Short mmCIF file of C-alpha atoms and ligand atoms in Angstrom, two decimals:
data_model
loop_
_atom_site.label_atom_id
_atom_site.label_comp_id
_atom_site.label_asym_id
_atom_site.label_seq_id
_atom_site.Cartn_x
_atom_site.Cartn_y
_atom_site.Cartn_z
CA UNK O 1 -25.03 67.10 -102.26
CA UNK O 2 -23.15 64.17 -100.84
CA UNK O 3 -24.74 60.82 -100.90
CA UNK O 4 -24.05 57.87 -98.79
CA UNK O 5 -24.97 54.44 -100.89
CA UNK O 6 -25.16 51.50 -98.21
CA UNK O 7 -25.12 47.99 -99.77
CA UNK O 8 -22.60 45.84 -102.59
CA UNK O 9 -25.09 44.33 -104.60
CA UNK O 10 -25.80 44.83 -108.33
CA UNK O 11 -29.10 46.66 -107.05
CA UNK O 12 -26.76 48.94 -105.21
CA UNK O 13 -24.05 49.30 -108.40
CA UNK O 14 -27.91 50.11 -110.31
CA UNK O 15 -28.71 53.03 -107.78
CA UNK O 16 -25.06 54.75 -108.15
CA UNK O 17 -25.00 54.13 -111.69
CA UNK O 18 -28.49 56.48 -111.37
CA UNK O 19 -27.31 58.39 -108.57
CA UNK O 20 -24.31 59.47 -110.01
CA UNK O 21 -26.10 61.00 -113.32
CA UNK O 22 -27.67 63.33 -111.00
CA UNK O 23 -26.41 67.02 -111.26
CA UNK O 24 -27.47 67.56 -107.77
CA UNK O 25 -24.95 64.85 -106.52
CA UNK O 26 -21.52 66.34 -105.99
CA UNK O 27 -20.03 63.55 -103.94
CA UNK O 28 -21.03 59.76 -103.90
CA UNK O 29 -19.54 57.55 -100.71
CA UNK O 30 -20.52 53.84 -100.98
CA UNK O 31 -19.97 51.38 -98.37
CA UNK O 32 -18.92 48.95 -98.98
CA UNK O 33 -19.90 49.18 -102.35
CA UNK O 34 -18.33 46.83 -105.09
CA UNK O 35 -15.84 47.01 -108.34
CA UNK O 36 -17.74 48.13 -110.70
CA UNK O 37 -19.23 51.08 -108.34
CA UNK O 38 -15.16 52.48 -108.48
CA UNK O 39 -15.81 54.82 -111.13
CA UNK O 40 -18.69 55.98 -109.79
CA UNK O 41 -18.28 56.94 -106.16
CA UNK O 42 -15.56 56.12 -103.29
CA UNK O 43 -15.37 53.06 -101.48
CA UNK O 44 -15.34 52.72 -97.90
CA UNK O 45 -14.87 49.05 -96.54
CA UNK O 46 -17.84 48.99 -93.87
CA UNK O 47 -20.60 46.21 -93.38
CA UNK O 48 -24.05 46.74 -94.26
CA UNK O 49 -24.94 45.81 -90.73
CA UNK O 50 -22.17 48.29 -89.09
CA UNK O 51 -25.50 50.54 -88.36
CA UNK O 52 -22.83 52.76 -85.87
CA UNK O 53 -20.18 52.59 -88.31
CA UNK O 54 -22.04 53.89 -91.35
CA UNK O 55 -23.98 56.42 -89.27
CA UNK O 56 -20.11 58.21 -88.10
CA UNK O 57 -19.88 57.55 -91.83
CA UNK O 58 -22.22 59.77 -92.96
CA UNK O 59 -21.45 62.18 -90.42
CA UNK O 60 -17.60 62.43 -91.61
CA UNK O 61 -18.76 63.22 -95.25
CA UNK O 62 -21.47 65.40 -94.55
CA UNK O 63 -24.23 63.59 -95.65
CA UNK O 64 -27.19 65.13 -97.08
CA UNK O 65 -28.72 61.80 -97.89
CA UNK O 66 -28.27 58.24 -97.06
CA UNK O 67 -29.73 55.62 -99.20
CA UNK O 68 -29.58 52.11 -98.12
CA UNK O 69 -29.97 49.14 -100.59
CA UNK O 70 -30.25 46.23 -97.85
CA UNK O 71 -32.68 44.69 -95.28
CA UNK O 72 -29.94 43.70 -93.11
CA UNK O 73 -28.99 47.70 -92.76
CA UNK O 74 -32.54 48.40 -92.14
CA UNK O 75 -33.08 44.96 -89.34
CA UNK O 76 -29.73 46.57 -87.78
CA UNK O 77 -31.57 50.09 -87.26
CA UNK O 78 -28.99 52.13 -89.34
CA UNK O 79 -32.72 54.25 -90.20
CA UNK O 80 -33.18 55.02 -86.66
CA UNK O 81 -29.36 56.37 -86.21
CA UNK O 82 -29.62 58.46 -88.95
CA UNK O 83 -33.15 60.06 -87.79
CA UNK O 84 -31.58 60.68 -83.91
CA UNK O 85 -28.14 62.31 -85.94
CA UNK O 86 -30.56 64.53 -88.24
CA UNK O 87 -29.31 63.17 -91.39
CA UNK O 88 -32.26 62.07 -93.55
CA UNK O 89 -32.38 58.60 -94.42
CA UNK O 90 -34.04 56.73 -97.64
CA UNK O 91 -35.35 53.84 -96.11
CA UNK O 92 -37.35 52.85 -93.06
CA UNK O 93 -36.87 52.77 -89.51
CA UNK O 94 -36.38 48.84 -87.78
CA UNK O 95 -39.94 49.06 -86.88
CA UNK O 96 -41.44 50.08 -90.18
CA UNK O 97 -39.43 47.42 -91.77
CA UNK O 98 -40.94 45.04 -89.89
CA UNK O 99 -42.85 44.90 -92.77
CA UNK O 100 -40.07 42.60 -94.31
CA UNK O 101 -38.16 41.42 -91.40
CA UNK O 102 -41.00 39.96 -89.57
CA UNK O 103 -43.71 38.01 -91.73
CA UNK O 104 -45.95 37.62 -87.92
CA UNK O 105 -45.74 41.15 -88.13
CA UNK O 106 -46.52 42.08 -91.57
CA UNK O 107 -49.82 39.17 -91.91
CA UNK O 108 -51.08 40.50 -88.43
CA UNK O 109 -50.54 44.27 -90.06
CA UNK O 110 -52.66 43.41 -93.19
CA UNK O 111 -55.28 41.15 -91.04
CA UNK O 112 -55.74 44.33 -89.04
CA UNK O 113 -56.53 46.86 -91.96
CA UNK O 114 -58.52 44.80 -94.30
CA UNK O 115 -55.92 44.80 -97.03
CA UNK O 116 -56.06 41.86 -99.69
CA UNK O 117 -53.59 38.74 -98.83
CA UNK O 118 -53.56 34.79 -97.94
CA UNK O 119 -55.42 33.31 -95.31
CA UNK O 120 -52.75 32.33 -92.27
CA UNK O 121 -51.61 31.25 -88.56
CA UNK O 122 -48.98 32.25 -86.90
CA UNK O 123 -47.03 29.10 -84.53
CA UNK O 124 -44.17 28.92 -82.41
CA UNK O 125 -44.88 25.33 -81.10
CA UNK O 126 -44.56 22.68 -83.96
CA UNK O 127 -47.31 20.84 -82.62
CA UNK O 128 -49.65 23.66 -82.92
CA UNK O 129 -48.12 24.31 -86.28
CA UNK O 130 -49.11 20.60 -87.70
CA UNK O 131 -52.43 20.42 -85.92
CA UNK O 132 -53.13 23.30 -87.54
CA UNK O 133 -52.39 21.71 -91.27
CA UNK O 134 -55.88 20.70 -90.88
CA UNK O 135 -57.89 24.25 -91.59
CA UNK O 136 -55.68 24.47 -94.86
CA UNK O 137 -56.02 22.51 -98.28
CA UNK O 138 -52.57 21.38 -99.85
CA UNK O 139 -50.78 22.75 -101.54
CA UNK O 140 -49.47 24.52 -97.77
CA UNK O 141 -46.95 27.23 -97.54
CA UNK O 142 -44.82 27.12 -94.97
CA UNK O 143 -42.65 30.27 -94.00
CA UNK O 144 -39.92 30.97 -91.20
CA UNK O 145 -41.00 33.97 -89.44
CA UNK O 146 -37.23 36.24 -90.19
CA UNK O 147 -35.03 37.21 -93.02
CA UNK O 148 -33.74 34.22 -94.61
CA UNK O 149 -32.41 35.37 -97.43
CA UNK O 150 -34.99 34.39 -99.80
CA UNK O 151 -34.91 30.82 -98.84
CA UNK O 152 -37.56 30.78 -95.90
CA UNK O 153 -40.96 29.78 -97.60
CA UNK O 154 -41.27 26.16 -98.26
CA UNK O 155 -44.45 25.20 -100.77
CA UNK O 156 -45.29 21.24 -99.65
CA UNK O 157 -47.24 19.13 -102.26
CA UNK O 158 -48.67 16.98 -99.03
CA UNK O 159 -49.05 17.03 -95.07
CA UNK O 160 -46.24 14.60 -94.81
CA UNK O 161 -43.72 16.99 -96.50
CA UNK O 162 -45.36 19.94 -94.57
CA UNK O 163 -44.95 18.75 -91.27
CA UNK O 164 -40.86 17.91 -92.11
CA UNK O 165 -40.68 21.24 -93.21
CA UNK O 166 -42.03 22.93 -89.78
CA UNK O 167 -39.84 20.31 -88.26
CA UNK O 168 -36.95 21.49 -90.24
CA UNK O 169 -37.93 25.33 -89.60
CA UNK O 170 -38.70 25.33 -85.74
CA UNK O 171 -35.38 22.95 -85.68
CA UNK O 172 -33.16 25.84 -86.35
CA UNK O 173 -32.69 25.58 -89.70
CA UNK O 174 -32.63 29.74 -90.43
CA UNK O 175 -31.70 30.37 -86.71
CA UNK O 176 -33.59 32.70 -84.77
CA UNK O 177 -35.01 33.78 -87.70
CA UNK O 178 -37.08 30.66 -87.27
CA UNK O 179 -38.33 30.29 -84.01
CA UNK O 180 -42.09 30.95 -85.43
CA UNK O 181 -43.88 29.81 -88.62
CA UNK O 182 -46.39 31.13 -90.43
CA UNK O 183 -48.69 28.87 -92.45
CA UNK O 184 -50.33 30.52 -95.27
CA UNK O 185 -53.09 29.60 -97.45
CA UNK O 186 -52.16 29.23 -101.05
CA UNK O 187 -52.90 31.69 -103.93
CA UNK O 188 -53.24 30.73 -107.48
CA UNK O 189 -52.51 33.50 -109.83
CA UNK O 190 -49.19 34.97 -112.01
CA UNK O 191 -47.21 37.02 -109.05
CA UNK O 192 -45.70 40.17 -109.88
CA UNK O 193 -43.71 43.11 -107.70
CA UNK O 194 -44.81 46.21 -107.64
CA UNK O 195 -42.31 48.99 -106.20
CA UNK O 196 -43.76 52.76 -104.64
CA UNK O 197 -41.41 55.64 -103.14
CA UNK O 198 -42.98 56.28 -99.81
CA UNK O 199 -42.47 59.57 -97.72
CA UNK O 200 -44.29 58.73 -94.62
CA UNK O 201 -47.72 60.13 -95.55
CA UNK O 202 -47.74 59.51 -99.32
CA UNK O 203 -46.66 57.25 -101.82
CA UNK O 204 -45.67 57.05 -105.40
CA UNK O 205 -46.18 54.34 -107.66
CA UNK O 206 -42.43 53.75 -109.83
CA UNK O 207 -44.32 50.64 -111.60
CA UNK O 208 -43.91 46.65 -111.30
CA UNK O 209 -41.59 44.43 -112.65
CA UNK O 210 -41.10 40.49 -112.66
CA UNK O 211 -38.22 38.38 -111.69
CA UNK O 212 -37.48 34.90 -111.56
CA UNK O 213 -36.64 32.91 -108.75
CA UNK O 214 -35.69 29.91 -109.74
CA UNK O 215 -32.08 28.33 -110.40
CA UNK O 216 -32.64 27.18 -114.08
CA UNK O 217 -34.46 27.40 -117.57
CA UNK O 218 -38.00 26.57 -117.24
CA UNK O 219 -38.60 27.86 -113.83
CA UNK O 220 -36.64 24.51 -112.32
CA UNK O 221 -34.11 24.20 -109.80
CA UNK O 222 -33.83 25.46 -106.27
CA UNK O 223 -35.44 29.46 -104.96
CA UNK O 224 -32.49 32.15 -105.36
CA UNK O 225 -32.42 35.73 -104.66
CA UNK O 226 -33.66 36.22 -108.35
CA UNK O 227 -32.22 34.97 -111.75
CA UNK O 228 -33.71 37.98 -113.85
CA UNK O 229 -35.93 40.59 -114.09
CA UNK O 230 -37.70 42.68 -116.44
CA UNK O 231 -40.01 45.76 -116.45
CA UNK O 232 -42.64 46.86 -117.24
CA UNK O 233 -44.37 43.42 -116.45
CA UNK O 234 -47.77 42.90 -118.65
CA UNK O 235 -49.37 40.54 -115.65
CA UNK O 236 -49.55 44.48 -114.33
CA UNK O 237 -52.56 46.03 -116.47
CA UNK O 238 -53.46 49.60 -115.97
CA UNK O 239 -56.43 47.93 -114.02
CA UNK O 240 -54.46 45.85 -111.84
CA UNK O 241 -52.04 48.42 -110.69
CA UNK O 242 -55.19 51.07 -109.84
CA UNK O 243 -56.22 48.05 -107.48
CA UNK O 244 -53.38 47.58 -105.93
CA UNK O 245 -52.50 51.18 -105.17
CA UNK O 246 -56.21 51.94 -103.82
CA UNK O 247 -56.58 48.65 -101.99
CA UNK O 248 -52.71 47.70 -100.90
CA UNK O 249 -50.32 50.31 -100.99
CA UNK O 250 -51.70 53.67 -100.03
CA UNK O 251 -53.99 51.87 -97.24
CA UNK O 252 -50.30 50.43 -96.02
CA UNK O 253 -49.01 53.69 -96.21
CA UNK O 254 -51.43 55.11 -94.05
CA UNK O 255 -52.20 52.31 -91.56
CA UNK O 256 -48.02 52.42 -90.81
CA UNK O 257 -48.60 56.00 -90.16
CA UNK O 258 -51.71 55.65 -88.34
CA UNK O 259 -49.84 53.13 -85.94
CA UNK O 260 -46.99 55.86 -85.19
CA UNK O 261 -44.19 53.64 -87.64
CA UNK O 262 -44.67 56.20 -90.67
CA UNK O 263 -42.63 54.15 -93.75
CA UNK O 264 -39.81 56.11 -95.41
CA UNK O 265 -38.44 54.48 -98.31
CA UNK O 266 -39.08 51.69 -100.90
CA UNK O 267 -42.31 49.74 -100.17
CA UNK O 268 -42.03 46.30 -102.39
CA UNK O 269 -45.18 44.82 -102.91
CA UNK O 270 -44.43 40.95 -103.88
CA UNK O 271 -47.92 40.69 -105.31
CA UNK O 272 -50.39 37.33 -106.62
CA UNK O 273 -52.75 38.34 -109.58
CA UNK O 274 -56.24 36.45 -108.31
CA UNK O 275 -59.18 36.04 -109.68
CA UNK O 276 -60.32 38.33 -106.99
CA UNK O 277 -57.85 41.23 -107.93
CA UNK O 278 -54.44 41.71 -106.41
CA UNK O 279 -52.97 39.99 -103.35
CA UNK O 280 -50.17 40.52 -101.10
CA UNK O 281 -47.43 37.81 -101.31
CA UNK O 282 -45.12 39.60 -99.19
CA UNK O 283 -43.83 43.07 -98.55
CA UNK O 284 -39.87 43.94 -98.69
CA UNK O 285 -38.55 47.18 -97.07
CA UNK O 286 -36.17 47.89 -100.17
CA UNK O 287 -35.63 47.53 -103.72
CA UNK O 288 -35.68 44.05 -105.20
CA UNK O 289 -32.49 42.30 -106.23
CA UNK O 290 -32.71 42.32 -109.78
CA UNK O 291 -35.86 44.25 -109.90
CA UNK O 292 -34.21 47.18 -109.20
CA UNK O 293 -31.60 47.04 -112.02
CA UNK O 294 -34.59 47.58 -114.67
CA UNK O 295 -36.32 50.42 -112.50
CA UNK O 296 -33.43 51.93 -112.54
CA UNK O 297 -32.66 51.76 -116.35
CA UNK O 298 -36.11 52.69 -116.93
CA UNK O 299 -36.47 55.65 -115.01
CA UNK O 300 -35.64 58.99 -117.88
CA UNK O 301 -35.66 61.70 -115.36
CA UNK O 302 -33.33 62.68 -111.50
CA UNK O 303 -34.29 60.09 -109.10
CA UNK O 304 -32.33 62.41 -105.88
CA UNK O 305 -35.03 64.42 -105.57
CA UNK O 306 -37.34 61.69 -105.08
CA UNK O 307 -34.77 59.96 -103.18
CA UNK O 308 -34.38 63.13 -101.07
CA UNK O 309 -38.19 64.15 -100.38
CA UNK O 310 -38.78 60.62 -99.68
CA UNK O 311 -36.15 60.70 -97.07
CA UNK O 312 -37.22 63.90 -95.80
CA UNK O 313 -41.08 63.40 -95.73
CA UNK O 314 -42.61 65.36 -98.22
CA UNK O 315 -42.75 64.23 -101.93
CA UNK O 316 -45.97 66.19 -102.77
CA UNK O 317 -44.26 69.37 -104.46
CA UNK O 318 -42.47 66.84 -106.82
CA UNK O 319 -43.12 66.96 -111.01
CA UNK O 320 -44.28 63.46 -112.13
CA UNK O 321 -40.91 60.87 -112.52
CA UNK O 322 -40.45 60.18 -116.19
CA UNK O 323 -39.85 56.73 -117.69
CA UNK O 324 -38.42 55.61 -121.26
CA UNK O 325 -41.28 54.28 -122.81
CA UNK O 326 -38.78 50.76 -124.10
CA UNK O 327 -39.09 47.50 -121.98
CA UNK O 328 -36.00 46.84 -119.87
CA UNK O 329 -34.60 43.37 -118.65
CA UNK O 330 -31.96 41.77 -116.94
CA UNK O 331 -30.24 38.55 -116.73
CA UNK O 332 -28.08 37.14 -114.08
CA UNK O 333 -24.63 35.83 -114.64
CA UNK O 334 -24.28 33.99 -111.28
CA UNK O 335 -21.17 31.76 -110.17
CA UNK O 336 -21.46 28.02 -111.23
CA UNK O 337 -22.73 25.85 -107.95
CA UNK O 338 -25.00 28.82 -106.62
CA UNK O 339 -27.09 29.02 -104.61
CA UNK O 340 -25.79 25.86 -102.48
CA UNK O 341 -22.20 26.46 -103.24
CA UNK O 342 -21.13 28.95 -105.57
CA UNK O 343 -17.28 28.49 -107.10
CA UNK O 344 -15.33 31.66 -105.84
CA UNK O 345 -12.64 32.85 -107.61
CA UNK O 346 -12.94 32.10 -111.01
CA UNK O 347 -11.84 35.00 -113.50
CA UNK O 348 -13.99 37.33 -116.01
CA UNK O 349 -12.89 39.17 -118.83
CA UNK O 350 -15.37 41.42 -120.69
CA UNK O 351 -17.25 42.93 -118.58
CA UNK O 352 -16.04 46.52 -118.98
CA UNK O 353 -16.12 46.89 -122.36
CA UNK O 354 -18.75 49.22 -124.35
CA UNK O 355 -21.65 47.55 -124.97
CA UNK O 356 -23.29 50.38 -126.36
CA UNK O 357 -25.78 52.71 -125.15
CA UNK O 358 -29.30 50.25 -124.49
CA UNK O 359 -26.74 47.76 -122.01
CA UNK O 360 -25.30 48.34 -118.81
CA UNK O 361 -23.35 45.57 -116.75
CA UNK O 362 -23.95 46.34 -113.66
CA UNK O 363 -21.60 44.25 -110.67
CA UNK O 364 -23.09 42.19 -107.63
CA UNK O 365 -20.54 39.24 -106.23
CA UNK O 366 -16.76 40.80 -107.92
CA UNK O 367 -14.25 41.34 -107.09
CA UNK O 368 -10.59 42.58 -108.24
CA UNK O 369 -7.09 41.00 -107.79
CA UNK O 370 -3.90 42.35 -106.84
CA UNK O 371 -3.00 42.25 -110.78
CA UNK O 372 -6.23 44.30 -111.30
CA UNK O 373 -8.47 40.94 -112.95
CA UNK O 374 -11.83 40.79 -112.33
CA UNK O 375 -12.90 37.21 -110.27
CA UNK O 376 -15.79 35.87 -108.77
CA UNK O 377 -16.91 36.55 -105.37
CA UNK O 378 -20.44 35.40 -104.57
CA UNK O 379 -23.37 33.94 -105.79
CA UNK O 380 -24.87 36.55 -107.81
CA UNK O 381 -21.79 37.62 -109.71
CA UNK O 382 -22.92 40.24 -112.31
CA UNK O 383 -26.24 41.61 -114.19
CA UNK O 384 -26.53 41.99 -117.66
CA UNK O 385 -29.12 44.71 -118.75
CA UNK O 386 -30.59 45.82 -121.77
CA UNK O 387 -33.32 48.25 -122.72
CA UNK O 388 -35.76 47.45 -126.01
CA UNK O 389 -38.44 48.65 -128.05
CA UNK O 390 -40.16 45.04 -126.79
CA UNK O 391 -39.42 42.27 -124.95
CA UNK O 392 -38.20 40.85 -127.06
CA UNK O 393 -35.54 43.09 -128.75
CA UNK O 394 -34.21 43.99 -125.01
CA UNK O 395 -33.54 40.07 -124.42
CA UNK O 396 -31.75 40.01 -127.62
CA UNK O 397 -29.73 42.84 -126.75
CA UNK O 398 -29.33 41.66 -123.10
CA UNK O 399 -27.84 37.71 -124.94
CA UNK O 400 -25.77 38.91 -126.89
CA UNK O 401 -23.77 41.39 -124.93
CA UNK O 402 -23.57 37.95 -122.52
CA UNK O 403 -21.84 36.29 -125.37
CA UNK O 404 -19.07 38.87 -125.68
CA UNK O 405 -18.50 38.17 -121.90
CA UNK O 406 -15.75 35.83 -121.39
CA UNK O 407 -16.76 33.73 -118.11
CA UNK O 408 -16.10 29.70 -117.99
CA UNK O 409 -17.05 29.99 -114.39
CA UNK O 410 -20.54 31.37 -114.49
CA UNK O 411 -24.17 30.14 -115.90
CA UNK O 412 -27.20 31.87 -116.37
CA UNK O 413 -30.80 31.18 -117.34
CA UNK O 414 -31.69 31.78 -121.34
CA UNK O 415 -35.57 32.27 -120.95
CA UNK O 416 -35.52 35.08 -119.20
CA UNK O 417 -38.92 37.19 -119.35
CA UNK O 418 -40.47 33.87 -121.26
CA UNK O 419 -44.00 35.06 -120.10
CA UNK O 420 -44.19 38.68 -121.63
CA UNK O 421 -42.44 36.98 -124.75
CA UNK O 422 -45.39 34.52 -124.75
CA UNK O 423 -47.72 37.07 -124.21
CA UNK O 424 -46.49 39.03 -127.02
CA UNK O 425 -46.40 36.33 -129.29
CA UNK O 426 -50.14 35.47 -128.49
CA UNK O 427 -50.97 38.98 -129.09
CA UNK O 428 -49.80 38.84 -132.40
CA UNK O 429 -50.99 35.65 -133.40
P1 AMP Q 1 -42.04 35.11 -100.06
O1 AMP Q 1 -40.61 35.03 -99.58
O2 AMP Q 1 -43.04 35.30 -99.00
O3 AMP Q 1 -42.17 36.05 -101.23
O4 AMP Q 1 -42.33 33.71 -100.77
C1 AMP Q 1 -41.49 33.19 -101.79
C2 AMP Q 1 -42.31 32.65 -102.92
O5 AMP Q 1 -43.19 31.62 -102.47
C3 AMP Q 1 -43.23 33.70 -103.51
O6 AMP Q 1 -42.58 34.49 -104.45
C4 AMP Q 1 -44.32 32.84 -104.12
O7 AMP Q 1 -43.93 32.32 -105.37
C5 AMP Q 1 -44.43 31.72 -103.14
N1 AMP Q 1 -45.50 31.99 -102.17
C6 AMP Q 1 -45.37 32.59 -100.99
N2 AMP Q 1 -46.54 32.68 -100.35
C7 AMP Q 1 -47.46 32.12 -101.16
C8 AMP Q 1 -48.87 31.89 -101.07
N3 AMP Q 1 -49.56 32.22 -99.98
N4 AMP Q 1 -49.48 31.28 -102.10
C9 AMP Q 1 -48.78 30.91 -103.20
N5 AMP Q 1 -47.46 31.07 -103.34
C10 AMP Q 1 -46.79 31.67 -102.34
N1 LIG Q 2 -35.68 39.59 -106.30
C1 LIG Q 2 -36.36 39.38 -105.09
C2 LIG Q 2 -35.91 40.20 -103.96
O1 LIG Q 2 -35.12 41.11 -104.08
O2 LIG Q 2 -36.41 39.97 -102.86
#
């Protein structure tokens, strides 16, 4: 087969990594891809976003399957080229990721079909939108209607704060993707994600992970994309995860079908653990970014089939996936100053080396010089992951395989996965 990988993160370097295992793949394109993808697949220099580009793209190579890593391919409609050129497509159409790219969209979706999540309104006038502060009790979330990047929801300690924030939103501050706020009543509870391979009619549960979202140690510092992840997450009991699929996902699945946007693809559930069973934080329309790095390296068996039925809309023939029964986790080496301004530029050495056969390094922001050195380019710079009989083995393995990475320009948070570590430390106590 010949596989078209859209995206350049370290979740896209993950799916080639797993991709190219595959017997059934014979040629891997990705675009645009990133250095440490070069060994696995060609590059071709196009832009997530370049929905026309990549779809002549995947036409030129023959494309039996295109898998896209990022929102911003999916907002662009690359989903909807694909489907009108015949060439099946893992991931959804623009309207079925409205899921993601609109949060109106997605609270209206679960108000209409009963499924679990916080209480909200929807405002496009910030008068409305502080008036309305009123019906909820503080703590209030605050969230800009489009894609920002991770950065949108604002959680205000006070009505003062809240109201500068809708200011701030409905002032421009994320662009168009801002012109309407949601307010959002808040849920107490550990959150968790929870990841299913959707065909349209059916889904299929590939198990949860957690990641961290803050900048620093201790949960501190300011929201990022995601620090580190690991999987499986124990806030997910059996229990929990039967809820969710009966009462979340499948009805999703369903409902999207029902209303003529049948969902192809990844369906993230960003999930709060209540006291009243699961809750849905948020949906995403792809993988998570690190989250997908541990699927990934947990996953024992050929993901292109799944991939592939998925994309062509009928997974139901398919053997149950199988997973290595060790915990996985990954930390973030990210470039010092990120997320506000992240140093470019600054050079690694180490990262190619063999760190034997439970770590992978997997690339996000690199980049390589004319003289062939590896540098810096972006926020999130590389991924460091390790599998483990426990947590706590696989974060040993994951910190020291950091240590043998030369980088002055890059920090990274050392609790990674600190609640399953707890957790298994009160266990045993
Ligand atoms: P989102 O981009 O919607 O996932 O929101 C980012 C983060 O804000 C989430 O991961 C939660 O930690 C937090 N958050 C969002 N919505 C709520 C809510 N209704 N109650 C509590 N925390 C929330
Ligand atoms: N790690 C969170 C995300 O990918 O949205």
């Amino acid at each position: 087969m010949n596989i078209l990988l859209v995206g350049s993160g370290g979740r896209e370097h993950a799916l080639a990594w797993k991709i190219a295992q595959s017997p059934l793949c014979a040629r891997l394109v990705c675009a645009p891809g990133n250095p440490g993808m070069e060994a696995l697949g060609e590059r071709r220099d196009l832009k997530a976003t370049d929905a026309e580009g990549l779809a002549a793209l995947a036409r030129e190579i023959r494309a039996d399957l295109v898998v896209v890593g990022p929102e911003s391919a999916l907002e662009a409609g690359l989903a909807d080229r694909l489907a009108a050129a015949g060439i099946p497509c893992f991931g959804p159409t623009a309207k079925a990721a409205q899921l993601e790219t609109s949060k109106a969209f997605s609270k209206n979706f679960l108000e209409r079909h009963d499924i679990p999540t916080a209480g909200y309104g929807v405002y496009d006038r910030a008068a409305d939108a502080k008036a309305a502060l009123s019906v909820f009790k503080p703590p209030y979330v605050i969230k800009a209607d489009g894609l920002a990047a991770g950065k949108g929801v604002a959680i205000s300690p006070d009505k003062a704060d809240a109201e500068a924030e809708i200011d701030r939103m409905l002032g421009g501050r994320f662009g168009a993707a801002g012109a309407r706020v949601v307010i959002e009543e808040f849920m107490d509870g550990e959150e968790g994600s929870l990841f299913a391979l959707c065909d349209g009619q059916r889904a299929v549960l590939l198990g949860g992970a957690q990641d961290h979202k803050r900048a620093f140690d201790g949960d501190l510092g300011p929201n990022t994309g995601g620090m580190g992840a690991y999987s499986p997450a124990p806030v997910f009991t059996p229990e929990l995860v039967e809820q969710a699929d009966a009462r979340i996902v499948q009805p999703t699945i369903k409902a999207m079908a029902a209303e003529g946007m049948p969902y192809r693809g990844v369906l993230y559930a960003g999930l709060m653990a209540t006291e009243a069973g699961p809750r849905v934080v948020e949906f995403n329309a792809r993988f998570g970014d690190p989250e997908c790095q541990v699927l990934m390296m947990r996953i024992a068996g050929d993901i292109v089939p799944y991939l592939l039925a998925c994309a062509r809309g009928d997974v139901s023939g398919l053997p149950p996936l199988e997973f290595h029964p060790q915990t996985v986790i990954c930390v973030v080496l990210a470039a010092k100053g990120y997320p506000d301004s992240p140093l470019e530029g600054s050079i690694i050495r180490g990262a190619s080396q063999d760190f034997g056969p439970d770590v992978q390094v997997f690339h996000a922001g690199t980049t390589r010089r004319k003289d062939g050195q590896l540098c810096a380019a972006g926020g999130r710079v590389l991924n460091v992951c390790a599998r483990g009989d426990d947590i706590r083995q696989a974060r040993e393995r994951a910190y020291a395989a950091i240590r043998r990475i030369d980088w002055p320009g890059g920090f990274h948070r050392t609790d990674i996965g600190w609640r399953a570590v707890e957790r298994e430390t009160a266990e045993e106590a």
